[in-house]
Coordinates of N, CA and C in Angstrom, one line a residue:
Chain A
G1 N 56.4 -4.6 -90.6 CA 55.4 -4.6 -91.6 C 55.9 -5.1 -93.0
D2 N 55.0 -5.3 -93.9 CA 55.4 -5.8 -95.2 C 56.3 -4.7 -95.9
S3 N 57.2 -5.2 -96.7 CA 58.1 -4.3 -97.4 C 58.8 -5.0 -98.6
V4 N 59.3 -4.1 -99.5 CA 60.0 -4.6 -100.7 C 61.3 -3.8 -100.8
T5 N 62.4 -4.6 -101.0 CA 63.7 -4.0 -101.1 C 64.3 -4.4 -102.4
Q6 N 64.7 -3.4 -103.2 CA 65.3 -3.7 -104.5 C 66.6 -2.9 -104.6
M7 N 67.5 -3.4 -105.5 CA 68.8 -2.9 -105.6 C 68.7 -1.4 -106.0
E8 N 69.6 -0.6 -105.5 CA 69.6 0.8 -105.8 C 70.3 1.0 -107.2
G9 N 69.8 2.0 -107.9 CA 70.4 2.3 -109.2 C 71.2 3.5 -109.0
P10 N 71.6 4.1 -110.2 CA 71.2 3.6 -111.5 C 72.1 2.4 -111.9
V11 N 71.5 1.5 -112.7 CA 72.3 0.4 -113.3 C 72.5 0.8 -114.7
T12 N 73.8 0.7 -115.1 CA 74.2 1.1 -116.5 C 74.8 -0.1 -117.2
L13 N 74.2 -0.5 -118.3 CA 74.7 -1.7 -119.0 C 74.9 -1.3 -120.5
S14 N 75.7 -2.1 -121.2 CA 75.7 -2.0 -122.6 C 74.7 -2.8 -123.3
E15 N 74.3 -2.4 -124.5 CA 73.3 -3.2 -125.2 C 73.7 -4.7 -125.4
E16 N 72.8 -5.6 -125.3 CA 73.0 -7.0 -125.3 C 73.6 -7.6 -124.1
A17 N 73.8 -6.9 -123.1 CA 74.3 -7.4 -121.8 C 73.2 -8.1 -121.1
F18 N 73.6 -9.0 -120.1 CA 72.6 -9.7 -119.3 C 72.2 -8.8 -118.1
L19 N 70.9 -8.8 -117.8 CA 70.4 -7.9 -116.7 C 69.9 -8.7 -115.6
T20 N 70.2 -8.3 -114.4 CA 69.6 -8.8 -113.1 C 69.3 -7.6 -112.3
I21 N 68.1 -7.4 -111.8 CA 67.7 -6.5 -110.8 C 67.2 -7.2 -109.6
N22 N 67.8 -7.2 -108.5 CA 67.4 -7.9 -107.3 C 66.3 -7.3 -106.6
C23 N 65.4 -8.2 -106.1 CA 64.3 -7.7 -105.3 C 64.0 -8.8 -104.2
T24 N 63.9 -8.4 -103.0 CA 63.5 -9.2 -101.9 C 62.3 -8.6 -101.2
Y25 N 61.6 -9.4 -100.5 CA 60.4 -8.9 -99.8 C 60.2 -9.5 -98.4
T26 N 59.5 -8.8 -97.6 CA 59.1 -9.2 -96.3 C 57.6 -9.1 -96.3
A27 N 56.9 -10.2 -96.0 CA 55.4 -10.2 -96.0 C 54.9 -11.3 -95.1
T28 N 53.7 -11.1 -94.6 CA 52.9 -12.1 -93.9 C 52.2 -12.9 -94.9
G29 N 52.3 -14.2 -94.9 CA 51.6 -15.0 -95.9 C 52.3 -15.1 -97.2
Y30 N 51.5 -15.3 -98.2 CA 52.1 -15.5 -99.6 C 51.5 -14.5 -100.5
P31 N 52.2 -13.3 -100.6 CA 51.6 -12.3 -101.5 C 51.8 -12.6 -103.0
S32 N 51.1 -11.9 -103.8 CA 51.4 -11.9 -105.2 C 52.5 -10.9 -105.5
L33 N 53.4 -11.2 -106.4 CA 54.5 -10.3 -106.7 C 54.5 -9.8 -108.1
F34 N 55.0 -8.6 -108.3 CA 54.9 -7.9 -109.6 C 56.2 -7.1 -109.9
W35 N 56.4 -6.9 -111.2 CA 57.4 -5.9 -111.6 C 56.6 -5.0 -112.5
Y36 N 56.8 -3.7 -112.2 CA 56.2 -2.6 -113.0 C 57.4 -1.8 -113.6
V37 N 57.1 -1.2 -114.8 CA 58.1 -0.5 -115.5 C 57.6 0.9 -115.8
Q38 N 58.4 1.9 -115.7 CA 58.0 3.3 -116.0 C 59.0 3.8 -117.0
Y39 N 58.6 3.9 -118.3 CA 59.5 4.5 -119.3 C 59.5 6.0 -119.2
P40 N 60.5 6.6 -119.7 CA 60.7 8.1 -119.6 C 59.4 8.8 -120.1
G41 N 58.9 9.6 -119.2 CA 57.7 10.5 -119.6 C 56.4 9.7 -119.6
E42 N 56.4 8.5 -119.1 CA 55.1 7.7 -119.2 C 54.7 7.2 -117.8
G43 N 53.5 6.7 -117.7 CA 53.1 6.1 -116.5 C 53.6 4.7 -116.2
L44 N 53.2 4.2 -115.1 CA 53.7 2.8 -114.7 C 52.9 1.8 -115.5
Q45 N 53.6 0.8 -115.9 CA 52.9 -0.3 -116.6 C 53.3 -1.6 -115.9
L46 N 52.3 -2.5 -115.8 CA 52.6 -3.8 -115.3 C 53.5 -4.6 -116.3
L47 N 54.6 -5.1 -115.9 CA 55.5 -5.8 -116.7 C 55.3 -7.3 -116.7
L48 N 55.3 -7.8 -115.4 CA 55.0 -9.3 -115.2 C 54.6 -9.5 -113.8
K49 N 54.0 -10.7 -113.6 CA 53.6 -11.0 -112.2 C 53.7 -12.5 -111.9
A50 N 53.7 -12.9 -110.7 CA 53.7 -14.3 -110.2 C 52.8 -14.3 -109.0
T51 N 51.9 -15.3 -108.9 CA 51.0 -15.3 -107.8 C 51.2 -16.4 -106.7
K52 N 52.1 -17.3 -107.0 CA 52.5 -18.3 -106.0 C 53.9 -18.8 -106.2
A53 N 54.4 -19.5 -105.1 CA 55.7 -19.9 -105.1 C 56.1 -20.8 -106.3
D54 N 57.3 -20.5 -106.9 CA 57.9 -21.2 -108.0 C 57.2 -20.7 -109.4
D55 N 56.2 -19.9 -109.3 CA 55.7 -19.3 -110.6 C 56.8 -18.5 -111.2
K56 N 56.8 -18.5 -112.5 CA 57.7 -17.6 -113.3 C 56.8 -16.7 -114.1
G57 N 57.0 -15.4 -113.9 CA 56.3 -14.4 -114.7 C 57.3 -14.0 -115.9
S58 N 56.7 -13.7 -117.1 CA 57.6 -13.4 -118.2 C 56.8 -12.4 -119.1
N59 N 57.6 -11.5 -119.7 CA 57.0 -10.6 -120.7 C 58.1 -9.8 -121.3
K60 N 58.1 -9.6 -122.6 CA 59.0 -8.8 -123.4 C 60.5 -9.3 -123.2
G61 N 60.7 -10.5 -122.9 CA 62.0 -11.1 -122.7 C 62.5 -11.0 -121.3
F62 N 61.7 -10.4 -120.4 CA 62.0 -10.3 -119.0 C 61.4 -11.5 -118.3
E63 N 62.1 -12.0 -117.2 CA 61.5 -13.1 -116.4 C 61.8 -12.8 -115.0
A64 N 61.0 -13.3 -114.1 CA 61.2 -13.3 -112.7 C 60.5 -14.5 -112.1
T65 N 61.2 -15.2 -111.1 CA 60.6 -16.4 -110.5 C 60.4 -16.1 -109.0
Y66 N 59.2 -16.5 -108.6 CA 58.8 -16.3 -107.2 C 59.5 -17.4 -106.3
R67 N 60.5 -16.9 -105.5 CA 61.2 -17.8 -104.7 C 60.8 -17.6 -103.2
K68 N 60.0 -18.5 -102.7 CA 59.5 -18.4 -101.4 C 60.7 -18.6 -100.3
E69 N 61.6 -19.6 -100.7 CA 62.6 -19.9 -99.7 C 63.6 -18.8 -99.5
T70 N 63.8 -17.9 -100.5 CA 64.7 -16.8 -100.3 C 63.9 -15.5 -100.3
T71 N 62.6 -15.5 -100.3 CA 61.7 -14.4 -100.4 C 62.2 -13.4 -101.4
S72 N 62.4 -13.9 -102.7 CA 63.0 -13.0 -103.7 C 62.2 -13.1 -105.0
F73 N 62.4 -12.1 -105.8 CA 61.6 -12.0 -107.1 C 62.5 -11.2 -108.1
H74 N 63.7 -11.8 -108.4 CA 64.7 -11.0 -109.1 C 64.3 -10.9 -110.6
L75 N 64.5 -9.8 -111.2 CA 64.1 -9.6 -112.6 C 65.4 -9.8 -113.5
E76 N 65.2 -10.6 -114.6 CA 66.3 -10.9 -115.4 C 65.9 -10.7 -116.9
K77 N 66.9 -10.4 -117.7 CA 66.7 -10.4 -119.2 C 68.1 -10.8 -119.8
G78 N 68.0 -11.6 -120.8 CA 69.2 -12.2 -121.3 C 70.0 -11.2 -122.2
S79 N 69.3 -10.3 -122.8 CA 70.0 -9.4 -123.8 C 69.2 -8.1 -123.8
V80 N 69.7 -7.1 -123.1 CA 68.9 -5.8 -123.0 C 69.1 -4.9 -124.3
Q81 N 68.1 -4.1 -124.5 CA 68.1 -3.2 -125.6 C 68.1 -1.7 -125.0
V82 N 68.5 -0.8 -125.9 CA 68.4 0.6 -125.5 C 67.0 1.0 -125.0
S83 N 66.0 0.4 -125.7 CA 64.6 0.7 -125.4 C 64.1 0.2 -124.1
D84 N 64.9 -0.6 -123.4 CA 64.6 -1.1 -122.0 C 65.0 -0.1 -121.0
S85 N 65.6 1.0 -121.3 CA 66.0 2.0 -120.4 C 64.7 2.6 -119.8
A86 N 64.6 2.5 -118.4 CA 63.4 2.9 -117.7 C 63.7 2.7 -116.2
V87 N 62.6 3.0 -115.4 CA 62.7 2.7 -114.0 C 61.8 1.5 -113.7
Y88 N 62.4 0.5 -113.0 CA 61.7 -0.7 -112.7 C 61.4 -0.8 -111.2
F89 N 60.1 -1.2 -111.0 CA 59.6 -1.2 -109.6 C 59.2 -2.7 -109.3
C90 N 59.7 -3.2 -108.2 CA 59.2 -4.5 -107.7 C 58.1 -4.2 -106.7
A91 N 57.1 -5.1 -106.6 CA 56.0 -4.8 -105.8 C 55.3 -6.1 -105.3
L92 N 54.7 -6.0 -104.1 CA 53.9 -7.1 -103.7 C 52.5 -6.7 -103.4
R93 N 51.5 -7.6 -103.5 CA 50.1 -7.3 -103.2 C 49.7 -8.2 -102.1
R94 N 49.2 -7.6 -101.0 CA 48.8 -8.3 -99.9 C 47.4 -8.8 -100.1
R95 N 47.0 -9.7 -99.2 CA 45.6 -10.2 -99.2 C 44.5 -9.1 -99.1
D96 N 44.9 -8.0 -98.4 CA 43.9 -7.0 -98.3 C 43.9 -6.0 -99.5
D97 N 44.6 -6.4 -100.5 CA 44.6 -5.7 -101.8 C 45.6 -4.5 -101.8
K98 N 46.3 -4.2 -100.8 CA 47.2 -3.1 -100.8 C 48.5 -3.5 -101.5
I99 N 49.0 -2.7 -102.4 CA 50.3 -3.0 -103.0 C 51.4 -2.2 -102.5
I100 N 52.5 -2.9 -102.1 CA 53.6 -2.2 -101.6 C 54.7 -2.2 -102.6
F101 N 55.3 -1.0 -102.9 CA 56.3 -0.9 -104.0 C 57.7 -0.7 -103.4
G102 N 58.7 -1.2 -104.1 CA 60.0 -0.9 -103.8 C 60.3 0.5 -104.3
K103 N 61.5 1.0 -104.0 CA 61.9 2.4 -104.4 C 62.2 2.6 -105.9
G104 N 62.3 1.5 -106.6 CA 62.6 1.6 -108.0 C 64.1 1.6 -108.3
T105 N 64.4 1.0 -109.5 CA 65.8 0.9 -110.0 C 65.8 1.5 -111.4
R106 N 66.6 2.6 -111.5 CA 66.7 3.2 -112.8 C 67.8 2.4 -113.7
L107 N 67.4 2.1 -114.9 CA 68.2 1.3 -115.8 C 68.6 2.1 -117.0
H108 N 69.9 2.3 -117.3 CA 70.4 2.9 -118.5 C 71.0 1.9 -119.4
I109 N 70.6 1.8 -120.6 CA 71.3 0.9 -121.6 C 72.0 1.8 -122.6
L110 N 73.3 1.5 -122.7 CA 74.1 2.3 -123.7 C 74.2 1.6 -125.0
P111 N 74.1 2.3 -126.1 CA 74.2 1.6 -127.4 C 75.6 1.2 -127.8
Chain B
G1 N 35.8 3.4 -119.0 CA 36.7 3.8 -120.1 C 37.8 2.7 -120.4
A2 N 38.6 3.0 -121.4 CA 39.6 2.0 -121.8 C 40.7 2.0 -120.8
G3 N 41.0 3.1 -120.1 CA 42.1 3.1 -119.2 C 41.7 4.0 -118.0
V4 N 42.7 4.2 -117.1 CA 42.5 5.1 -116.0 C 42.8 6.5 -116.4
S5 N 41.9 7.4 -116.2 CA 42.1 8.7 -116.7 C 42.2 9.7 -115.5
Q6 N 43.3 10.5 -115.5 CA 43.5 11.5 -114.5 C 43.5 12.9 -115.0
S7 N 43.0 13.8 -114.2 CA 43.0 15.2 -114.7 C 43.1 16.1 -113.5
P8 N 43.8 17.3 -113.7 CA 44.5 17.6 -114.9 C 45.8 16.8 -115.0
S9 N 46.5 16.9 -116.1 CA 47.7 16.2 -116.2 C 48.8 17.0 -115.6
N10 N 48.7 18.3 -115.6 CA 49.6 19.2 -114.9 C 48.9 20.3 -114.2
K11 N 49.4 20.6 -113.0 CA 48.8 21.7 -112.2 C 49.8 22.5 -111.5
V12 N 49.9 23.8 -111.7 CA 50.8 24.7 -111.0 C 49.9 25.5 -110.1
T13 N 50.2 25.6 -108.8 CA 49.4 26.3 -107.9 C 50.3 27.1 -106.9
E14 N 49.7 28.1 -106.4 CA 50.4 28.9 -105.4 C 50.3 28.3 -104.0
K15 N 51.4 28.4 -103.3 CA 51.4 27.9 -101.9 C 50.2 28.5 -101.1
G16 N 49.5 27.6 -100.4 CA 48.4 28.0 -99.6 C 47.0 27.8 -100.3
K17 N 47.0 27.6 -101.6 CA 45.8 27.3 -102.3 C 45.4 25.8 -102.2
D18 N 44.1 25.6 -102.4 CA 43.6 24.2 -102.4 C 43.6 23.7 -103.8
V19 N 43.8 22.4 -104.0 CA 43.7 21.8 -105.3 C 42.9 20.5 -105.2
E20 N 42.3 20.2 -106.3 CA 41.5 18.9 -106.5 C 42.1 18.1 -107.7
L21 N 42.4 16.9 -107.4 CA 42.9 16.0 -108.5 C 41.8 14.9 -108.7
R22 N 41.6 14.6 -110.0 CA 40.5 13.7 -110.3 C 41.0 12.4 -110.9
C23 N 40.4 11.3 -110.6 CA 40.7 10.0 -111.1 C 39.4 9.3 -111.6
D24 N 39.5 8.9 -112.8 CA 38.3 8.1 -113.4 C 38.8 6.7 -113.7
P25 N 38.5 5.7 -112.9 CA 39.1 4.4 -113.1 C 38.5 3.6 -114.3
I26 N 39.0 2.5 -114.5 CA 38.5 1.6 -115.5 C 37.1 1.2 -115.1
S27 N 36.1 1.2 -116.0 CA 34.8 0.8 -115.7 C 34.7 -0.6 -115.1
G28 N 34.0 -0.7 -114.0 CA 33.9 -2.0 -113.3 C 35.0 -2.3 -112.3
H29 N 36.0 -1.6 -112.3 CA 37.1 -1.8 -111.3 C 36.6 -1.3 -109.9
T30 N 36.6 -2.1 -108.9 CA 36.0 -1.7 -107.6 C 37.1 -1.1 -106.7
A31 N 38.3 -1.5 -106.9 CA 39.4 -1.0 -106.1 C 40.1 0.2 -106.8
L32 N 40.4 1.2 -106.0 CA 41.0 2.4 -106.5 C 42.1 2.9 -105.5
Y33 N 43.2 3.3 -106.0 CA 44.4 3.6 -105.2 C 45.0 5.0 -105.6
W34 N 45.4 5.7 -104.6 CA 46.2 6.9 -104.9 C 47.6 6.7 -104.3
Y35 N 48.6 7.1 -105.1 CA 50.0 7.0 -104.7 C 50.6 8.4 -105.1
R36 N 51.7 8.7 -104.5 CA 52.5 9.9 -104.8 C 53.9 9.5 -105.1
Q37 N 54.4 10.1 -106.2 CA 55.8 9.8 -106.6 C 56.5 11.2 -106.6
S38 N 57.4 11.3 -105.7 CA 58.3 12.5 -105.7 C 59.5 12.3 -106.5
L39 N 60.1 13.4 -106.9 CA 61.3 13.4 -107.7 C 62.4 12.5 -107.1
G40 N 62.8 11.5 -107.8 CA 63.9 10.6 -107.3 C 63.4 9.6 -106.2
Q41 N 62.2 9.6 -105.9 CA 61.7 8.7 -104.9 C 60.8 7.6 -105.5
G42 N 60.5 6.7 -104.6 CA 59.6 5.6 -105.1 C 58.2 6.0 -104.9
L43 N 57.3 5.1 -104.9 CA 55.9 5.3 -104.8 C 55.4 5.3 -103.4
E44 N 54.8 6.4 -103.0 CA 54.3 6.5 -101.6 C 52.8 6.2 -101.6
F45 N 52.3 5.2 -100.9 CA 50.9 4.9 -100.8 C 50.2 6.0 -100.0
L46 N 49.0 6.5 -100.6 CA 48.2 7.5 -99.9 C 47.0 6.9 -99.3
I47 N 46.1 6.3 -100.2 CA 44.8 5.9 -99.7 C 44.3 4.9 -100.7
Y48 N 43.4 4.0 -100.2 CA 42.9 2.9 -101.0 C 41.3 2.9 -100.8
F49 N 40.6 2.7 -101.9 CA 39.2 2.6 -101.8 C 38.7 1.2 -102.3
Q50 N 37.8 0.6 -101.6 CA 37.1 -0.5 -102.1 C 35.6 -0.1 -102.2
G51 N 35.1 0.0 -103.4 CA 33.9 0.7 -103.6 C 34.0 2.1 -103.2
N52 N 33.1 2.6 -102.4 CA 33.1 4.0 -101.9 C 33.8 4.2 -100.6
S53 N 34.1 3.1 -100.0 CA 34.7 3.2 -98.6 C 36.2 3.1 -98.7
A54 N 36.9 3.7 -97.7 CA 38.3 3.7 -97.7 C 38.8 2.9 -96.5
P55 N 39.1 1.6 -96.7 CA 39.6 0.8 -95.5 C 41.0 1.2 -95.1
D56 N 41.7 1.9 -95.9 CA 43.1 2.2 -95.5 C 43.4 3.6 -95.9
K57 N 43.5 4.5 -95.0 CA 43.9 5.9 -95.2 C 45.2 6.2 -94.6
S58 N 45.9 5.1 -94.3 CA 47.1 5.3 -93.5 C 48.2 6.1 -94.1
G59 N 48.2 6.2 -95.4 CA 49.2 6.9 -96.1 C 49.1 8.4 -96.3
L60 N 47.9 8.9 -95.9 CA 47.7 10.4 -96.1 C 48.7 11.1 -95.2
P61 N 49.5 12.0 -95.8 CA 50.6 12.6 -95.0 C 50.1 13.5 -93.9
S62 N 49.0 14.2 -94.1 CA 48.5 15.1 -93.0 C 47.0 15.3 -93.2
D63 N 46.4 16.1 -92.3 CA 45.0 16.3 -92.4 C 44.6 17.3 -93.5
R64 N 45.7 17.8 -94.2 CA 45.4 18.7 -95.3 C 44.9 17.8 -96.5
F65 N 45.2 16.5 -96.4 CA 44.9 15.6 -97.6 C 43.6 14.9 -97.2
S66 N 42.7 14.8 -98.2 CA 41.5 14.0 -98.1 C 41.1 13.5 -99.5
A67 N 40.3 12.4 -99.5 CA 39.9 11.8 -100.7 C 38.5 11.3 -100.6
E68 N 37.8 11.3 -101.6 CA 36.5 10.7 -101.6 C 36.3 10.0 -103.0
R69 N 35.3 9.0 -102.9 CA 34.9 8.3 -104.1 C 33.4 8.2 -104.1
T70 N 32.8 8.5 -105.2 CA 31.3 8.4 -105.3 C 30.9 7.5 -106.4
G71 N 29.8 6.8 -106.1 CA 29.2 5.9 -107.1 C 30.1 4.8 -107.5
G72 N 31.1 4.5 -106.6 CA 32.0 3.4 -106.9 C 32.9 3.7 -108.1
S73 N 33.0 4.9 -108.5 CA 33.7 5.2 -109.7 C 34.7 6.3 -109.5
V74 N 34.4 7.6 -109.9 CA 35.3 8.7 -109.9 C 35.8 9.0 -108.4
S75 N 37.1 9.3 -108.3 CA 37.6 9.7 -107.0 C 38.3 11.1 -107.2
T76 N 38.2 11.8 -106.1 CA 38.9 13.1 -106.0 C 39.8 13.2 -104.8
L77 N 41.0 13.6 -105.1 CA 42.0 13.8 -104.0 C 42.1 15.3 -103.8
T78 N 41.9 15.7 -102.6 CA 41.9 17.2 -102.3 C 43.1 17.5 -101.4
I79 N 43.9 18.5 -101.7 CA 44.9 18.9 -100.9 C 44.6 20.4 -100.5
Q80 N 44.5 20.6 -99.2 CA 44.2 22.0 -98.8 C 45.4 22.7 -98.4
R81 N 45.4 24.0 -98.5 CA 46.6 24.8 -98.1 C 47.9 24.2 -98.6
T82 N 48.0 24.1 -99.9 CA 49.2 23.4 -100.4 C 50.5 24.0 -99.9
Q83 N 51.5 23.1 -99.8 CA 52.8 23.5 -99.4 C 53.8 23.0 -100.5
Q84 N 55.0 23.6 -100.5 CA 55.9 23.2 -101.6 C 56.3 21.7 -101.5
E85 N 56.3 21.1 -100.3 CA 56.7 19.7 -100.2 C 55.6 18.8 -100.8
D86 N 54.4 19.4 -101.2 CA 53.4 18.6 -101.8 C 53.6 18.4 -103.3
S87 N 54.6 19.1 -103.8 CA 54.9 19.0 -105.2 C 55.4 17.6 -105.5
A88 N 54.7 16.9 -106.5 CA 55.0 15.5 -106.8 C 54.1 15.1 -108.0
V89 N 54.2 13.9 -108.4 CA 53.3 13.3 -109.4 C 52.3 12.4 -108.6
Y90 N 51.1 12.7 -108.7 CA 50.0 12.0 -108.0 C 49.4 10.9 -109.0
L91 N 49.6 9.7 -108.6 CA 49.2 8.6 -109.5 C 47.9 7.9 -108.9
C92 N 47.0 7.6 -109.8 CA 45.8 6.8 -109.4 C 45.9 5.5 -110.2
A93 N 45.4 4.5 -109.5 CA 45.4 3.1 -110.2 C 44.1 2.5 -109.8
S94 N 43.6 1.5 -110.6 CA 42.4 0.8 -110.3 C 42.7 -0.7 -110.6
S95 N 41.8 -1.5 -110.0 CA 42.0 -3.0 -110.1 C 40.7 -3.6 -109.9
P96 N 40.5 -4.8 -110.6 CA 39.2 -5.5 -110.4 C 39.2 -6.0 -108.9
N97 N 38.0 -6.3 -108.5 CA 37.9 -7.0 -107.2 C 38.2 -8.4 -107.4
G98 N 38.4 -9.2 -106.4 CA 38.6 -10.6 -106.6 C 39.9 -11.1 -106.1
G99 N 40.6 -10.4 -105.2 CA 41.7 -11.0 -104.5 C 43.0 -10.5 -105.0
S100 N 44.1 -11.1 -104.7 CA 45.4 -10.5 -104.8 C 46.1 -10.9 -106.1
N101 N 45.5 -11.6 -107.0 CA 46.2 -12.0 -108.2 C 46.3 -10.9 -109.3
Y102 N 45.7 -9.8 -109.1 CA 45.7 -8.7 -110.1 C 46.7 -7.7 -109.7
G103 N 47.3 -7.2 -110.7 CA 48.1 -5.9 -110.6 C 47.1 -4.7 -110.7
Y104 N 47.7 -3.6 -110.8 CA 46.9 -2.4 -111.0 C 47.1 -1.9 -112.4
T105 N 46.1 -1.1 -112.8 CA 46.3 -0.3 -114.0 C 46.5 1.2 -113.6
F106 N 47.6 1.8 -114.0 CA 47.8 3.1 -113.5 C 47.4 4.1 -114.6
G107 N 47.0 5.3 -114.1 CA 46.8 6.5 -114.9 C 48.1 7.1 -115.2
S108 N 48.1 8.2 -116.0 CA 49.3 8.8 -116.4 C 49.8 9.8 -115.3
G109 N 48.9 10.1 -114.3 CA 49.3 10.9 -113.2 C 49.0 12.4 -113.4
T110 N 49.0 13.1 -112.3 CA 48.9 14.6 -112.3 C 50.2 15.1 -111.7
R111 N 50.9 15.9 -112.4 CA 52.1 16.5 -111.9 C 51.7 17.8 -111.2
L112 N 51.9 17.9 -109.9 CA 51.5 19.1 -109.1 C 52.8 19.8 -108.8
T113 N 52.8 21.1 -109.1 CA 53.9 22.0 -108.7 C 53.3 23.1 -107.8
V114 N 53.8 23.2 -106.6 CA 53.4 24.3 -105.7 C 54.5 25.3 -105.7
V115 N 54.2 26.5 -106.1 CA 55.2 27.6 -106.2 C 55.0 28.7 -105.1

């Protein structure tokens, strides 16, 4: 069945470091792909999305590119801030509208 | 409304009691989803509504769990005879109809604690 696999955390980085959180997926067809973020004590928020191959989603300095050939949607940011500390979820949305989430990656940014 | 509203925000209940969790989606959103997030775990899909019908109930953990949606709007998730393993944050999300290009908008969740 369809699934999303993302790197296990926690990931701990210093402020201004480069961030990559890996995400790969297994799906029938060409799903839309998403990254959601959950800040401490808050609900999930859509961070960015890509709906077809080679699309790049971007928001708040984060980017992810839909790579069909490697079935990946890795999240990157060039210079992280303490305020980026959160749990990040990779997800895919199937044609039947069901969204499948990865297990989440907790990110800690040290000042 | 402006966002997805869930109530109550917190619920503490005794083992064996029934609980009802409510979700009020964004006005006009036809798709509604319930997920469960346990401590340290990812998001577990429970059930999905398109309008008032539930084409996918595959995630409901047991027959103690049920959900309904009326008027294409408010949804209620009911857990009967609660058990301690039901303790989790229950998240509701809604989405416009129209295919797979949309993400969800999540509510803030209901934190359920079964004691």
